[in-house]
């Protein structure tokens, strides 16, 4: 059967796409392969089956127009000739855990097989899941503190992300994202620890740094959610407590030196107890 699709974070140019018929993650001579063009498009021919599409390499343009190396990704095999089989962070989750199909479909649009780089737009909840996967993987694979280097290790980590998502009812919720990142933290806690080498201390140091970086992913998520709320409640007189301005800093700036030196009764009592 023949089929086509897009490889997308942004549209990935120059990625190798192949049909992994035997499931070993490595392209064999009998497994068809294509290279994506600048629009992320590919075309393949393969026999129907329960195999997996796998991508490697390629680059896409980020929001600033910079070329960024694409993640290795995967997708379930299409079920019919002429089908559209996109390869994205969303399809990577489904290839690892098919139970996520229904949950992603419930988020709207084309669901798990959505072209997330489409100029026609993508439902926000779908995009949020895809972006969170990308941010988490970027933390683990980029910079001096990268702890995942091979495509196989990256794809295995995507499998862990899929398992964490599958445990949640609402996979676009903050709770789901928190659970997913907790799964990653646990994975990092044991990463390479069993391999005691001369560089083991350095490895563990890198893991601790990456753990902190993962916390930054949650910060980005919270900021995005707050921005959505600000847009929703713009111009309205009643707002959630989270969106109301905090006045403590402004009040603190208005205090004179004498007022700043004053202590509350609670502080005085605590100091007295400490002195005893």
Short mmCIF file of C-alpha atoms in Angstrom, two decimals, residues 65-208:
data_model
loop_
_atom_site.label_atom_id
_atom_site.label_comp_id
_atom_site.label_asym_id
_atom_site.label_seq_id
_atom_site.Cartn_x
_atom_site.Cartn_y
_atom_site.Cartn_z
CA UNK A 65 13.33 31.33 12.53
CA UNK A 66 16.33 29.37 13.81
CA UNK A 67 17.06 25.86 12.55
CA UNK A 68 16.52 23.28 15.29
CA UNK A 69 17.38 19.58 15.21
CA UNK A 70 14.22 17.48 15.20
CA UNK A 71 13.46 14.73 17.68
CA UNK A 72 13.37 11.12 16.52
CA UNK A 73 9.67 10.25 16.43
CA UNK A 74 7.38 7.40 15.49
CA UNK A 75 3.81 6.65 14.46
CA UNK A 76 1.55 3.61 14.07
CA UNK A 77 1.38 2.05 10.62
CA UNK A 78 -1.51 3.36 8.48
CA UNK A 79 -4.38 0.93 8.03
CA UNK A 80 -5.17 1.51 4.36
CA UNK A 81 -3.61 2.60 1.09
CA UNK A 82 -3.83 6.34 0.47
CA UNK A 83 -4.04 7.11 4.17
CA UNK A 84 -2.42 10.14 5.78
CA UNK A 85 0.10 9.12 8.43
CA UNK A 86 1.64 12.13 10.15
CA UNK A 87 4.60 11.70 12.49
CA UNK A 88 4.59 14.06 15.49
CA UNK A 89 5.10 14.03 19.27
CA UNK A 90 1.41 13.02 19.51
CA UNK A 91 1.74 10.02 17.18
CA UNK A 92 4.89 9.04 19.10
CA UNK A 93 2.81 8.74 22.27
CA UNK A 94 0.17 6.64 20.48
CA UNK A 95 2.78 4.35 18.89
CA UNK A 96 4.09 3.66 22.38
CA UNK A 97 0.65 3.28 24.00
CA UNK A 98 -2.37 2.81 21.68
CA UNK A 99 -4.76 3.49 24.59
CA UNK A 100 -3.95 7.18 24.13
CA UNK A 101 -5.73 7.31 20.75
CA UNK A 102 -9.17 7.89 22.26
CA UNK A 103 -7.88 10.39 24.82
CA UNK A 104 -6.12 12.50 22.20
CA UNK A 105 -9.06 12.27 19.80
CA UNK A 106 -11.27 13.69 22.56
CA UNK A 107 -9.18 16.89 22.57
CA UNK A 108 -10.61 17.92 19.19
CA UNK A 109 -9.51 18.49 15.61
CA UNK A 110 -7.84 15.54 13.92
CA UNK A 111 -6.90 14.11 17.30
CA UNK A 112 -3.77 12.02 17.65
CA UNK A 113 -3.00 12.13 13.89
CA UNK A 114 -3.20 15.94 13.71
CA UNK A 115 -0.71 17.92 11.65
CA UNK A 116 0.48 20.07 14.56
CA UNK A 117 2.34 22.52 12.28
CA UNK A 118 -0.68 23.22 10.06
CA UNK A 119 -1.39 26.87 9.25
CA UNK A 120 -5.09 26.01 9.60
CA UNK A 121 -4.63 25.78 13.35
CA UNK A 122 -4.68 23.00 15.93
CA UNK A 123 -6.87 22.73 19.07
CA UNK A 124 -5.03 24.28 21.99
CA UNK A 125 -5.24 21.18 24.19
CA UNK A 126 -3.62 19.00 21.53
CA UNK A 127 -0.90 21.54 20.97
CA UNK A 128 -0.27 21.81 24.71
CA UNK A 129 0.39 18.08 24.98
CA UNK A 130 2.70 18.12 21.94
CA UNK A 131 4.65 21.13 23.20
CA UNK A 132 5.07 19.64 26.65
CA UNK A 133 6.54 16.48 25.15
CA UNK A 134 8.95 18.61 23.11
CA UNK A 135 9.97 20.74 26.11
CA UNK A 136 10.59 17.72 28.30
CA UNK A 137 12.66 15.99 25.62
CA UNK A 138 14.61 19.17 24.90
CA UNK A 139 15.62 19.31 28.56
CA UNK A 140 17.04 15.80 28.35
CA UNK A 141 18.78 16.05 24.99
CA UNK A 142 20.21 19.56 24.61
CA UNK A 143 23.24 21.36 26.02
CA UNK A 144 26.13 20.28 28.22
CA UNK A 145 23.80 18.50 30.63
CA UNK A 146 22.18 16.25 28.03
CA UNK A 147 21.74 12.70 29.31
CA UNK A 148 20.10 11.22 26.21
CA UNK A 149 22.20 11.06 23.07
CA UNK A 150 21.15 8.11 20.90
CA UNK A 151 17.88 7.97 18.98
CA UNK A 152 17.01 4.67 20.67
CA UNK A 153 17.32 6.18 24.17
CA UNK A 154 15.18 9.15 23.12
CA UNK A 155 12.47 6.89 21.72
CA UNK A 156 12.49 4.79 24.91
CA UNK A 157 12.02 7.96 26.95
CA UNK A 158 9.05 8.89 24.74
CA UNK A 159 7.63 5.47 25.68
CA UNK A 160 7.93 6.44 29.36
CA UNK A 161 6.10 9.70 28.68
CA UNK A 162 3.30 7.79 26.98
CA UNK A 163 2.91 5.47 29.98
CA UNK A 164 2.65 8.48 32.30
CA UNK A 165 0.00 10.11 30.10
CA UNK A 166 -2.02 6.88 29.92
CA UNK A 167 -2.47 6.88 33.70
CA UNK A 168 -4.36 10.20 33.61
CA UNK A 169 -8.03 10.82 32.85
CA UNK A 170 -7.48 14.30 31.39
CA UNK A 171 -4.14 14.21 29.60
CA UNK A 172 -4.17 17.96 28.87
CA UNK A 173 -4.56 18.92 32.54
CA UNK A 174 -1.85 20.23 34.81
CA UNK A 175 -2.13 17.06 36.92
CA UNK A 176 -1.38 14.93 33.88
CA UNK A 177 1.63 17.00 32.94
CA UNK A 178 2.90 16.91 36.52
CA UNK A 179 2.55 13.12 36.63
CA UNK A 180 4.38 12.79 33.34
CA UNK A 181 7.29 14.87 34.56
CA UNK A 182 7.38 12.93 37.82
CA UNK A 183 7.78 9.78 35.74
CA UNK A 184 10.74 11.38 34.01
CA UNK A 185 12.31 12.39 37.30
CA UNK A 186 12.11 8.79 38.49
CA UNK A 187 13.68 7.63 35.26
CA UNK A 188 16.51 10.12 35.68
CA UNK A 189 17.09 9.03 39.27
CA UNK A 190 18.20 5.62 38.03
CA UNK A 191 19.75 6.74 34.75
CA UNK A 192 23.22 5.21 34.38
CA UNK A 193 23.59 4.94 38.17
CA UNK A 194 24.12 1.19 37.82
CA UNK A 195 27.07 1.80 35.51
CA UNK A 196 29.79 2.80 37.94
CA UNK A 197 32.54 4.50 35.98
CA UNK A 198 35.20 7.10 36.58
CA UNK A 199 32.66 9.67 35.41
CA UNK A 200 29.79 8.49 37.63
CA UNK A 201 29.93 11.56 39.88
CA UNK A 202 29.80 13.81 36.85
CA UNK A 203 26.83 11.87 35.47
CA UNK A 204 24.92 12.20 38.73
CA UNK A 205 25.69 15.90 38.81
CA UNK A 206 24.21 16.28 35.35
CA UNK A 207 21.10 14.37 36.39
CA UNK A 208 20.52 16.77 39.29
#
